[in-house]
XYZ file of C-alpha atoms in Angstrom:
601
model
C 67.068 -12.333 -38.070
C 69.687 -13.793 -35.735
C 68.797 -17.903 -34.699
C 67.468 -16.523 -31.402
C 64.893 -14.037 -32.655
C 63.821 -16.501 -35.130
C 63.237 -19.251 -32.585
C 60.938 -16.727 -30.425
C 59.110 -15.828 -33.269
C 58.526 -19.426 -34.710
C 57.601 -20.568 -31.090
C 55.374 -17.667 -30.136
C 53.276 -18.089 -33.499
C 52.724 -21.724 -32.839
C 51.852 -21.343 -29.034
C 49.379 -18.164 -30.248
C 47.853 -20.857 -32.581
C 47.651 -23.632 -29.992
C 45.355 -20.707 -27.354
C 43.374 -19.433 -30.653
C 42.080 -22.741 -30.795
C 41.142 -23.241 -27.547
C 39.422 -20.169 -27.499
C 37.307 -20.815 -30.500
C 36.849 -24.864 -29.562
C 35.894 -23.965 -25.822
C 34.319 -27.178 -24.328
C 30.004 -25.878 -23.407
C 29.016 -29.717 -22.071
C 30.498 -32.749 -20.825
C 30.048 -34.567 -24.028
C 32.473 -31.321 -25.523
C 34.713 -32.426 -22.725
C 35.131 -35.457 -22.589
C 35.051 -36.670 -26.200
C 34.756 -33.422 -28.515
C 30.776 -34.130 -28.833
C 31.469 -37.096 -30.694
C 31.412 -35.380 -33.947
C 35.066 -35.061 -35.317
C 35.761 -36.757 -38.726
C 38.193 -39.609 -39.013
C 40.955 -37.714 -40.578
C 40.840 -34.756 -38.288
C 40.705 -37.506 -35.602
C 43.620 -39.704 -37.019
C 45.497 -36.580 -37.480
C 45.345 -35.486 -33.434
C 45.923 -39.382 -32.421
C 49.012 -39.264 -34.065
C 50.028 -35.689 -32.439
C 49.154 -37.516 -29.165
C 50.560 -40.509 -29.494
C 53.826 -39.261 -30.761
C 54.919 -37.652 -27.575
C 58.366 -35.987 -26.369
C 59.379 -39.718 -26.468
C 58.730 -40.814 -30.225
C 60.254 -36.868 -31.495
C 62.909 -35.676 -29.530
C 63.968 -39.545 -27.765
C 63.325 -42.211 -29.988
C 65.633 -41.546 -32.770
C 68.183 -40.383 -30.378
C 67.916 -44.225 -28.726
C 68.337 -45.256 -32.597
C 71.637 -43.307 -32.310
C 72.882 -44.614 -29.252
C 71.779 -48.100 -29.549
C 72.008 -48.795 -33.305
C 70.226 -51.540 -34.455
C 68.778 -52.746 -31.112
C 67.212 -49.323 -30.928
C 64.250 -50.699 -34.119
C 62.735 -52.186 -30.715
C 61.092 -49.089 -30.105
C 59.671 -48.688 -33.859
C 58.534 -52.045 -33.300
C 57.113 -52.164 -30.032
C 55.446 -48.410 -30.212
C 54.213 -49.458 -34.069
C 53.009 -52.900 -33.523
C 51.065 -51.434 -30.484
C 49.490 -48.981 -32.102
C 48.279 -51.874 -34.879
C 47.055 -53.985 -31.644
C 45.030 -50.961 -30.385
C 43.777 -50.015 -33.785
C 42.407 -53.635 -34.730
C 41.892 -54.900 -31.196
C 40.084 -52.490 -29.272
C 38.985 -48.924 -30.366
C 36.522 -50.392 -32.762
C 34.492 -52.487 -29.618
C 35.336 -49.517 -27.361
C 33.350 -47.202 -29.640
C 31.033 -49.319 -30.090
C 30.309 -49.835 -26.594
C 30.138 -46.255 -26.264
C 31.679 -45.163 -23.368
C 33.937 -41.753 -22.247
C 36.275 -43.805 -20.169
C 38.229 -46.744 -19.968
C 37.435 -47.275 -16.410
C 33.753 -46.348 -17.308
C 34.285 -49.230 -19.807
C 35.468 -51.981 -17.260
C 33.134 -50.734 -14.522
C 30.251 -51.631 -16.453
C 31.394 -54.331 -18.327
C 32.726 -56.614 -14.938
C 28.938 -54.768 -13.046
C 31.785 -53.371 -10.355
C 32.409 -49.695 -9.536
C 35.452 -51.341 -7.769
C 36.965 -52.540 -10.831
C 36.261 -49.127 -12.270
C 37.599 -47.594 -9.091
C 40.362 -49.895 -9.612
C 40.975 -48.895 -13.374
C 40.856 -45.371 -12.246
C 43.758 -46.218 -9.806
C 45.654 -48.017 -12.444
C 45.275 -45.221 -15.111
C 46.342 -42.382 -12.910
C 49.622 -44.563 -12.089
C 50.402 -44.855 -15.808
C 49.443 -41.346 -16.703
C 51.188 -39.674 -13.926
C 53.973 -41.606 -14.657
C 53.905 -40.717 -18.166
C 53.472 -37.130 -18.018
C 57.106 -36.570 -15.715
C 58.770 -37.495 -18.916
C 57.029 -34.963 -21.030
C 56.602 -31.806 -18.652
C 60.904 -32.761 -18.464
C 61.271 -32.816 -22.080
C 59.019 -29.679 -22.084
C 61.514 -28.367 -19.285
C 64.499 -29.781 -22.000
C 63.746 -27.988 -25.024
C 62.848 -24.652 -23.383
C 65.995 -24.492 -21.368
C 67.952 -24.526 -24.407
C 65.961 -22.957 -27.346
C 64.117 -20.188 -25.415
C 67.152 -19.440 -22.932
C 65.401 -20.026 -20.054
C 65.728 -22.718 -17.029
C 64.613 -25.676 -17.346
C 61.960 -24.788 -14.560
C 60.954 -22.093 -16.267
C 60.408 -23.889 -18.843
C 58.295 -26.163 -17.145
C 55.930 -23.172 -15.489
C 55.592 -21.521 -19.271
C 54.496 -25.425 -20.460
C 52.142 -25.373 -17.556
C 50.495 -21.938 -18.439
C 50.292 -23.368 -22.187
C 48.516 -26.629 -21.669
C 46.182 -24.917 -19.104
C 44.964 -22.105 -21.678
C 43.978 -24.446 -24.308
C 43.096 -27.732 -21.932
C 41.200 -26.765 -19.387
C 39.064 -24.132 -21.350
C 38.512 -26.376 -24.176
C 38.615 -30.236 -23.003
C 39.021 -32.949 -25.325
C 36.994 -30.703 -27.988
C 39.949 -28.226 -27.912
C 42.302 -30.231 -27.185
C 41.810 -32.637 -30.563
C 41.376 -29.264 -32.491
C 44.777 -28.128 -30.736
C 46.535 -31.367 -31.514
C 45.909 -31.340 -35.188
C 47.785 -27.914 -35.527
C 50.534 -29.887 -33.385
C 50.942 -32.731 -35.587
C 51.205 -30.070 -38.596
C 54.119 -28.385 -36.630
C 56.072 -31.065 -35.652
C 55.927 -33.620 -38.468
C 57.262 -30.484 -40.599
C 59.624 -29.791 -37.992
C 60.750 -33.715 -38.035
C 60.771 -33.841 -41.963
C 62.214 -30.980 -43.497
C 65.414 -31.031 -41.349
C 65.539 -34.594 -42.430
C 65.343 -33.830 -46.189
C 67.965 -30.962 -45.798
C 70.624 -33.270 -44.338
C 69.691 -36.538 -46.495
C 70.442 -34.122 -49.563
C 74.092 -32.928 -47.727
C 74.994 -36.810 -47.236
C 73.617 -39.140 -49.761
C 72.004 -36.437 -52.463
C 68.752 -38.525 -51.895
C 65.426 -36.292 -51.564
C 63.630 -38.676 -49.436
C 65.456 -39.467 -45.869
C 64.160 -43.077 -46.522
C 65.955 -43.581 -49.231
C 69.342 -41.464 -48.463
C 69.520 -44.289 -44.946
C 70.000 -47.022 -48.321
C 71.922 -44.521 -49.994
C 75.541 -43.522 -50.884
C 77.655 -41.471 -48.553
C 78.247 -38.131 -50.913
C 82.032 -38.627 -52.285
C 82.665 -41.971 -51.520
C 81.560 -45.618 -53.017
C 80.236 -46.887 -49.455
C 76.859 -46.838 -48.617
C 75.688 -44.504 -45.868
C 75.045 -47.471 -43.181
C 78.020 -49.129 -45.013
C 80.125 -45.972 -43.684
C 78.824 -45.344 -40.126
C 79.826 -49.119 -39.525
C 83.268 -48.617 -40.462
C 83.595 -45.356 -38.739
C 81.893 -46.553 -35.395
C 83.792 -49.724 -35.198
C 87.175 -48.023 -35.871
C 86.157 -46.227 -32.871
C 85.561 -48.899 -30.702
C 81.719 -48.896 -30.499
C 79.309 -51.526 -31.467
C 78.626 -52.061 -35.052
C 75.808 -50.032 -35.683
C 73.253 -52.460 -37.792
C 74.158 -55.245 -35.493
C 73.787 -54.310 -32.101
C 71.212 -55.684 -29.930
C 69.376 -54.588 -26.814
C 70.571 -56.930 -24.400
C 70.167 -60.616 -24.983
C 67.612 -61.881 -27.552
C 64.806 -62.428 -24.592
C 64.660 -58.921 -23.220
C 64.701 -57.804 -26.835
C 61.044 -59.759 -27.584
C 59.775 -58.961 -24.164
C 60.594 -55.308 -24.415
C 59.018 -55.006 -27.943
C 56.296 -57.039 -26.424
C 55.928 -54.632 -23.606
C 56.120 -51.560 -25.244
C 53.292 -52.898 -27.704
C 50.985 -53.888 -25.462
C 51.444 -51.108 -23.403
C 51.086 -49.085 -26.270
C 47.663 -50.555 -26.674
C 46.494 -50.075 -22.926
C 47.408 -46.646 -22.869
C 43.978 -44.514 -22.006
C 45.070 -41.330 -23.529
C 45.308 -42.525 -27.127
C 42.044 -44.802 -26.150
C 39.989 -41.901 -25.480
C 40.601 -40.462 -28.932
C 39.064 -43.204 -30.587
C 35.069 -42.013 -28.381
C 35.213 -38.832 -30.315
C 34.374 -40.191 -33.621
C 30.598 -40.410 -34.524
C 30.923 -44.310 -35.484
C 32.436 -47.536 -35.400
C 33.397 -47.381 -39.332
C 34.800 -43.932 -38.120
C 36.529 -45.257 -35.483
C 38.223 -48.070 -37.923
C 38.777 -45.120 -40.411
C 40.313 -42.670 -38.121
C 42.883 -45.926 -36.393
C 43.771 -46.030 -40.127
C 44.477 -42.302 -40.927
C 46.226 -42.043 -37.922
C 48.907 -45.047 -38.638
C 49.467 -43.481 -42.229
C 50.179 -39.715 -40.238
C 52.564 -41.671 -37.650
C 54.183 -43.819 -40.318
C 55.687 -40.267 -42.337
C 57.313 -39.743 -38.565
C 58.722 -43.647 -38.123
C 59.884 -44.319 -41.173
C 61.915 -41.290 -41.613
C 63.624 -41.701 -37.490
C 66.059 -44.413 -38.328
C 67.366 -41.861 -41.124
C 67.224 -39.438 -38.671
C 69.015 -41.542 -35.793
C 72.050 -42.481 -38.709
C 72.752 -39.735 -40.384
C 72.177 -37.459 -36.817
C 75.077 -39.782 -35.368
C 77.419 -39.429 -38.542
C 77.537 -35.761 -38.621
C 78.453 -35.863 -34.779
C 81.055 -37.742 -35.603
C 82.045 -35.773 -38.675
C 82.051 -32.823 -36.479
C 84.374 -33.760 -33.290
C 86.508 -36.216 -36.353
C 87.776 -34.730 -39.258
C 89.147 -37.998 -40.372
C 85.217 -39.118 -41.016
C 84.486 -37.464 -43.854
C 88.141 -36.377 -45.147
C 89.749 -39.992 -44.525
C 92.671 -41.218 -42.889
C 93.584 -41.939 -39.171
C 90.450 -41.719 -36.861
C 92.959 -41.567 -34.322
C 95.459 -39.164 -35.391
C 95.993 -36.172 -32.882
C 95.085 -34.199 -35.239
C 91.952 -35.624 -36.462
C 90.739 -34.665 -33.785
C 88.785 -31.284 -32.895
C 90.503 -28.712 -30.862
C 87.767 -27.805 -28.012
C 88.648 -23.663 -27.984
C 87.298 -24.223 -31.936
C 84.234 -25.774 -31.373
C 81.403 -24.927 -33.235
C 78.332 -22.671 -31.810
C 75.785 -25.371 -31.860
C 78.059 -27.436 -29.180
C 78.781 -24.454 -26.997
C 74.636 -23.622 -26.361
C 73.914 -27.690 -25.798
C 77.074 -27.500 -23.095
C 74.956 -24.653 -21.062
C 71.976 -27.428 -20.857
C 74.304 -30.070 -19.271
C 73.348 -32.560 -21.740
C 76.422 -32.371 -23.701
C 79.813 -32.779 -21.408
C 83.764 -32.277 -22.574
C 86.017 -33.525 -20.110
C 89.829 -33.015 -20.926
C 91.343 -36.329 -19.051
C 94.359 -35.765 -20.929
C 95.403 -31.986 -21.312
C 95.556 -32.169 -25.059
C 92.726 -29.408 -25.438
C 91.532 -32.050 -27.922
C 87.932 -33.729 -28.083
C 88.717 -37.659 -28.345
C 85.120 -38.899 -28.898
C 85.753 -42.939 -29.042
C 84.371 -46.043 -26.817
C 87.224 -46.542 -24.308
C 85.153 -49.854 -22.918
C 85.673 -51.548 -26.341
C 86.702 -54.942 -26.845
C 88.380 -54.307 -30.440
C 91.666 -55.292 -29.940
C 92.867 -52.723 -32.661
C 91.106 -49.849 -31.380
C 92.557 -50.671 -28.145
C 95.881 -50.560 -29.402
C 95.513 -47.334 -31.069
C 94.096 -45.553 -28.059
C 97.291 -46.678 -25.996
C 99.663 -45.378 -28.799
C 97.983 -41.673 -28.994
C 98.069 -41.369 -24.798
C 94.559 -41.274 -24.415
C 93.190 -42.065 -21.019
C 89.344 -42.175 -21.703
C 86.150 -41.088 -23.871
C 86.106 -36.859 -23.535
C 82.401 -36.308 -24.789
C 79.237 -37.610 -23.068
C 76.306 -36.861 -25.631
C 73.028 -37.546 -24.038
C 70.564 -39.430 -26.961
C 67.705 -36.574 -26.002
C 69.683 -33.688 -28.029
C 70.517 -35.583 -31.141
C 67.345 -34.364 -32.854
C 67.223 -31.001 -31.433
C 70.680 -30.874 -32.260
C 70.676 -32.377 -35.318
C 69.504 -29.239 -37.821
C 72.607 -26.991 -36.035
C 75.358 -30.198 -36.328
C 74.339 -29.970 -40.042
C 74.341 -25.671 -40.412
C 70.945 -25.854 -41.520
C 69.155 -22.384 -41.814
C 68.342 -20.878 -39.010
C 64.283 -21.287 -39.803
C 64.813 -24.527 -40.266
C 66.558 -24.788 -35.941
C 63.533 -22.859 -34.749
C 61.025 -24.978 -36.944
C 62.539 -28.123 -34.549
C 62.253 -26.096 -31.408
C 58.498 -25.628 -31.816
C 58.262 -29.415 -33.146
C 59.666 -30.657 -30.053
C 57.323 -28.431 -27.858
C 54.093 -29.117 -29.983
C 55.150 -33.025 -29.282
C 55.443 -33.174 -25.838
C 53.020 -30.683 -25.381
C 50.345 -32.284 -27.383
C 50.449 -36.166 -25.401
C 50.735 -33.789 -21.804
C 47.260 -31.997 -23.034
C 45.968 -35.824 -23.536
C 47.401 -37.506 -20.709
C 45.752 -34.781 -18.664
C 42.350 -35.287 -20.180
C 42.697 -38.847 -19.616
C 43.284 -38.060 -15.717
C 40.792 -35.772 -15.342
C 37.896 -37.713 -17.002
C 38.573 -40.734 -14.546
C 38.770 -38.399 -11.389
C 35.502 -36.343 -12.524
C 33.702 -38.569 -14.852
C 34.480 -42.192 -12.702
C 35.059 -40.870 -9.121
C 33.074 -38.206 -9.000
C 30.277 -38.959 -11.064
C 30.697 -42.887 -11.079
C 31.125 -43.366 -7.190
C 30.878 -40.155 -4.720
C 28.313 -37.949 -6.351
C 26.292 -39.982 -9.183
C 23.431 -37.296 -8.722
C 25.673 -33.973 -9.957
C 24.490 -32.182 -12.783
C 25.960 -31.675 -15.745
C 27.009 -28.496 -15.090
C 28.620 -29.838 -12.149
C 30.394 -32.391 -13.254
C 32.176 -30.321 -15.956
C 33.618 -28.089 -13.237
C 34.816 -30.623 -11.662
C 36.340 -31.941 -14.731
C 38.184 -28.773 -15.159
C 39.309 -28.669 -11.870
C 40.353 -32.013 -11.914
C 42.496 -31.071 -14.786
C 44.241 -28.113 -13.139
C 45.086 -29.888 -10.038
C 46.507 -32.387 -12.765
C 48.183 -29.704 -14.340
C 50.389 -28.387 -10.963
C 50.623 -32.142 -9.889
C 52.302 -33.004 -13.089
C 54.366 -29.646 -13.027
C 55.843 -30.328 -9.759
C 56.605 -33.779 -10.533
C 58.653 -32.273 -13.243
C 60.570 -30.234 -11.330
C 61.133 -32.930 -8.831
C 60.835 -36.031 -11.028
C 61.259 -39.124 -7.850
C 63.945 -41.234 -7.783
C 63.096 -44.112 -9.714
C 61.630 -42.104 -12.854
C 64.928 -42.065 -15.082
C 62.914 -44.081 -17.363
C 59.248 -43.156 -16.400
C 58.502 -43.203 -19.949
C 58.903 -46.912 -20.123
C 57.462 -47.919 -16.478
C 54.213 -45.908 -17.803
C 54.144 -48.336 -20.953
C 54.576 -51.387 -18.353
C 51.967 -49.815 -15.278
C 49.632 -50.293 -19.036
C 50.995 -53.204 -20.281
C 50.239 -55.472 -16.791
C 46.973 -53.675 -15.689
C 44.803 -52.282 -18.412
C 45.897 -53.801 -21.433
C 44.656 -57.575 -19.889
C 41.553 -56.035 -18.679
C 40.086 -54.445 -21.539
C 41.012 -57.733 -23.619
C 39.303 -60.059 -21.475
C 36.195 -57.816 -21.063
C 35.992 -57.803 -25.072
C 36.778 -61.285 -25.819
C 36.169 -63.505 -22.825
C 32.113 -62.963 -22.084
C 32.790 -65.334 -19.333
C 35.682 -63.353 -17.129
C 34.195 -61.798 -14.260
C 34.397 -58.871 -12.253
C 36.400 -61.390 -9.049
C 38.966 -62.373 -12.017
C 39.559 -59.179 -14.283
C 40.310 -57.180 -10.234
C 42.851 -60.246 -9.760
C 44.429 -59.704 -12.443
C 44.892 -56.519 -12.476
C 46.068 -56.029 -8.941
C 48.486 -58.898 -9.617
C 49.987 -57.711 -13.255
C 49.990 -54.087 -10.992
C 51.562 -55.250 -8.495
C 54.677 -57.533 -9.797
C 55.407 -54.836 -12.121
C 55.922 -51.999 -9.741
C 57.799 -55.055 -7.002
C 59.890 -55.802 -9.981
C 60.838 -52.259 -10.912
C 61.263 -51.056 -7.929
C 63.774 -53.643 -6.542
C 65.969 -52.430 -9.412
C 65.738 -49.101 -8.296
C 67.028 -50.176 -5.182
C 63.542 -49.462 -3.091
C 64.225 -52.601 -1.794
C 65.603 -56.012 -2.499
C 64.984 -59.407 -3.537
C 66.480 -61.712 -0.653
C 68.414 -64.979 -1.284
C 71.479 -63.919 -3.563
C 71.761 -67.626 -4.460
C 68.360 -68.024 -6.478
C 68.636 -64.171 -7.653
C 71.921 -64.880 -9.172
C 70.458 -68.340 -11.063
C 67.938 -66.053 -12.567
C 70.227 -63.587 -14.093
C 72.158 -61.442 -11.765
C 70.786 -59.017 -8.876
C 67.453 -58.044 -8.747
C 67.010 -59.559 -12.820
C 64.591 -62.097 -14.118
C 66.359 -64.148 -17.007
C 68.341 -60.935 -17.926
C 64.989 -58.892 -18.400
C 65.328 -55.287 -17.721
C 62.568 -53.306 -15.610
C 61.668 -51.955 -18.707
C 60.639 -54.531 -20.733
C 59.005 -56.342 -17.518
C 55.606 -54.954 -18.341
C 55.065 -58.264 -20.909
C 55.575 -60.303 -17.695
C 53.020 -58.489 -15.640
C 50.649 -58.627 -18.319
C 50.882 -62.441 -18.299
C 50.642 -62.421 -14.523
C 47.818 -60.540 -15.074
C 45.871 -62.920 -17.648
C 46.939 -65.874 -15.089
C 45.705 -65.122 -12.074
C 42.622 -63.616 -13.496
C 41.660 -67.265 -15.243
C 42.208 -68.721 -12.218
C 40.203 -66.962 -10.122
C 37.687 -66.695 -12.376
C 37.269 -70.621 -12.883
C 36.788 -70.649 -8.856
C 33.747 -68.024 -9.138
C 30.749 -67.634 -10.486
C 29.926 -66.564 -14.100
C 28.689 -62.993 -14.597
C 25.458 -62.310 -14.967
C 23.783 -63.495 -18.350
C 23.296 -59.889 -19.346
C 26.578 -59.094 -19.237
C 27.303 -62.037 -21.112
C 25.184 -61.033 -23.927
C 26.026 -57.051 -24.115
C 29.946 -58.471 -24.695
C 28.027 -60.479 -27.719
C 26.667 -57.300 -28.568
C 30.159 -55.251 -28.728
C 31.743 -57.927 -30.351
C 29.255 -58.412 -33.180
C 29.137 -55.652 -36.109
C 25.092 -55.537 -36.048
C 23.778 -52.420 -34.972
C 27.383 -50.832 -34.908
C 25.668 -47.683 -36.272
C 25.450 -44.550 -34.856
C 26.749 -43.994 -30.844
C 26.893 -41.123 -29.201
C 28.642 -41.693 -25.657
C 26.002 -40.514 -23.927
C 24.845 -43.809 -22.682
């Protein structure tokens, strides 16, 4: 079969596997609904977190920021893993325990306030919403370009996919939905890996070909992308850092923390039958995301080499990187580069008539490189590769088989597919579960409520879709304001209401209003929303609209600590909570009687 037949065939089979599912796992109560019935076993269950965790972002982005960013790029292994740790050890075991559907159900009863749930609610949908424009657009990515279609179209078919097996099934078919996802992409991540690690270093295990030597030479593989990426006038790739030092920590920070605050991958851990199960499953789950992690910064190396190779001859056959004719003519570029151009994420621009790609950093400071470029005539970098395609890319760069392309294709869908399904579960639990149920109608009956729940989900569903097709200004990086909306208001809030029996509701509502609050101001004023007045103190603190140099996107870890601030101090000028409340935080804290809980009250 040609590469296009294959790819509809590989895709169709995984998308009828994804609605057999839901079919079979249909959702009959709101305990199906919301968490599965409570009854899935830990690996199943670590198994689906991972699918959900590891969105659009972790498969088709994160080793493509690797690429582009080199070193500095291990933030997001850091900050995504270390989160992930946090929420594991930190807070799904005392969730569980405390035996709730909801996060927001969680903090309304824990700070006695259905306006801090109503509040929670508020701050989840921000997050989530946010959140899900980056995967229904990476949805909208990977079907433009593997299925032929738009990338609104693509959009609309991920729409009609999530609703089959979502709103029929609820979190019960959705976990069953997201194992089979995690199956199909972690192959789809893997096996291209191994394939390419055996072309470059003759190492089986992508792990160990990134410490590896480059096939027919004496370097080592990082040892080699250095040289050739230096001689080209970028960065040296195991050196560069994200910015200064600071917004390196903070962003890690951030992006943990807001890894841990996120209610999607929360909600997984209520549909587990115990607290041990609930430890288990956290457990399971980092050992099915590690296989993924550890193999991306192979992935993000060995990716970038081969583009390289591909537009350079002189990479792998030696000599002049910027010889003329080291470099590749563009009428003889290879299929692979041609079908990425018709996406618009991969750009040739001929700025000086040679009919030549010249694929080098013309904003370096090497003084050689520099040199060279002015000899050969050049008058600028030629090819703009956005960091999104290099793993969908990745398998064609390399000629793999053409199994082995459509295998990635249905890997990226299943990923970004998979955390959509969950982010949209987590919205339409708080609207039906804590609006409905918690505040407007606390008297509707079961049956009730899980009709609303469903339609809660498919007005999530077009919201979501249409915020995909018209993403708003200020969401280039919605992935990483979602991680930060977490980071400043949840995150704080379910800490305290774990480990700080005395916070009350008048502090944990502070806080999260304020960590809310800055973060958005702060992000937003970069965006150019508005401004921070008084050039003077803005350029003391690092330059227009900055903080010390700290990008919008690592600002979350500042919020959070706005957050944590203002609600101690405004707790210290109110009264304690209620001694009941006191002691059920004893309760969730302390193992005894950590049995069996089954959400329902």
């Amino acid at each position: 079969m040609d590469l296009q037949t294959t790819i509809y065939v590989v895709v169709g089979l995984s998308f009828a596997l994804y609605i057999g599912i839901a079919i079979w796992a249909r959702a009959g109560s709101t305990s199906e609904f919301y968490a599965a019935g409570g009854q899935v076993g830990p690996v199943m269950n670590g198994m689906a977190t991972a699918a959900d965790w590891m969105s659009a972002a972790s498969f088709i982005s994160m080793a493509g920021l690797i690429a582009n960013m080199g070193y500095g790029g291990g933030l997001f292994l850091m900050g995504w893993t270390g989160g992930y740790v946090l929420l594991a050890m930190l807070l799904a075991p005392y969730l569980r325990k405390f035996g709730k559907f909801t996060v927001p159900q969680f903090i309304g009863d824990r700070f006695y306030s259905k306006s801090a749930s109503t509040l929670a609610v508020i701050c989840l949908l921000t997050a989530s919403t946010t959140y899900i424009i980056g995967q229904m657009t990476g949805v909208g990515v990977a079907f433009s370009r593997f299925l032929n279609v738009s990338s609104d179209t693509g959009i609309y078919i991920g729409q009609a996919i999530v609703f089959l097996y979502a709103v029929f099934g609820g979190m019960k078919g959705i976990t069953y939905t997201q194992v089979a996802q995690y199956i199909v992409l972690i192959f789809a991540y893997t096996i291209p890996a191994i394939f390419i690690s055996l072309q470059l270093t003759g190492n089986f295990l992508p792990q160990l070909g990134l410490g590896g030597t480059f096939s027919g030479t004496d370097m080592s593989l990082l040892a080699k992308l250095d040289s050739v990426v230096t001689d080209l006038g970028f960065g040296k790739y195991t050196t560069t850092t994200a910015g200064s030092t600071l917004n390196m920590f903070v962003y890690t920070l951030s992006l943990m923390i807001g890894t841990a605050g996120l209610p999607h991958v929360i909600m997984r851990f209520f549909t587990v039958p115990s607290v041990k199960d609930a430890r288990s499953s956290a457990g399971w789950a980092l050992i099915f995301i590690a296989i993924l992690y550890t193999t991306a910064p192979a992935v993000a190396a060995m990716a970038k080499l081969n583009l390289h190779a591909t537009v350079n001859t002189a990479v792998k056959a030696g000599g002049d990187l910027y010889a003329p004719e080291a470099s590749l003519k563009y009428e003889e570029r290879p299929d692979w580069m041609k079908r990425w151009e018709k996406t618009g994420l991969l750009k040739f621009e001929d700025k000086n008539g040679d009919g030549r790609i010249q694929y080098y950093n013309d904003k370096t400071k090497n003084d050689a490189a520099k040199a060279k470029m002015d000899a050969a005539g050049w008058k600028g970098n030629e090819l703009t590769v956005n960091p999104d395609i290099m793993v969908m890319a990745n398998p064609e760069i390399a000629l793999l088989p053409n199994w082995v392309i459509a295998l990635v294709a249905a890997g990226g869908l299943a990923a970004a597919l998979s955390t959509a399904a969950g982010l949209l579960m987590a919205i339409s639990s708080a609207v039906s579960h804590d609006l409905v149920k918690g505040v407007f109608m606390p008297n509707i009956s079961e049956k009730g409520e899980l009709m609303a729940g469903k339609i809660a989900m498919a007005v999530a569903i077009v919201i979501s879709g249409w915020l995909g097709l018209n993403p708003p200004g200020f969401a280039a990086g919605t992935v990483a304001l979602a991680f930060g909306i977490a980071a400043s208001s949840l995150f704080p809030a379910i800490m305290m209401g774990i480990f700080s029996k005395k916070m009350n509701k008048e502090g944990a509502m502070a806080g999260m209003l304020a960590g809310l609050a800055v973060t958005l101001f702060y992000v937003f004023a970069h965006k150019g929303i508005f401004f921070i007045k008084g050039t003077d103190f803005v350029d003391m603190i690092g330059g227009p609209n900055s903080f010390f140099g700290i990008t919008p996107e690592a600002f979350g870890a500042v919020g959070a600590l706005v957050n944590f601030i203002v609600a101690f101090i405004v707790d210290k000028m109110t009264k304690e909570p209620p001694e009941h409340i006191q002691h059920m935080v004893e309760a969730v804290r302390i193992p005894r009687g950590s049995k069996l809980v089954d959400g329902a009250h």
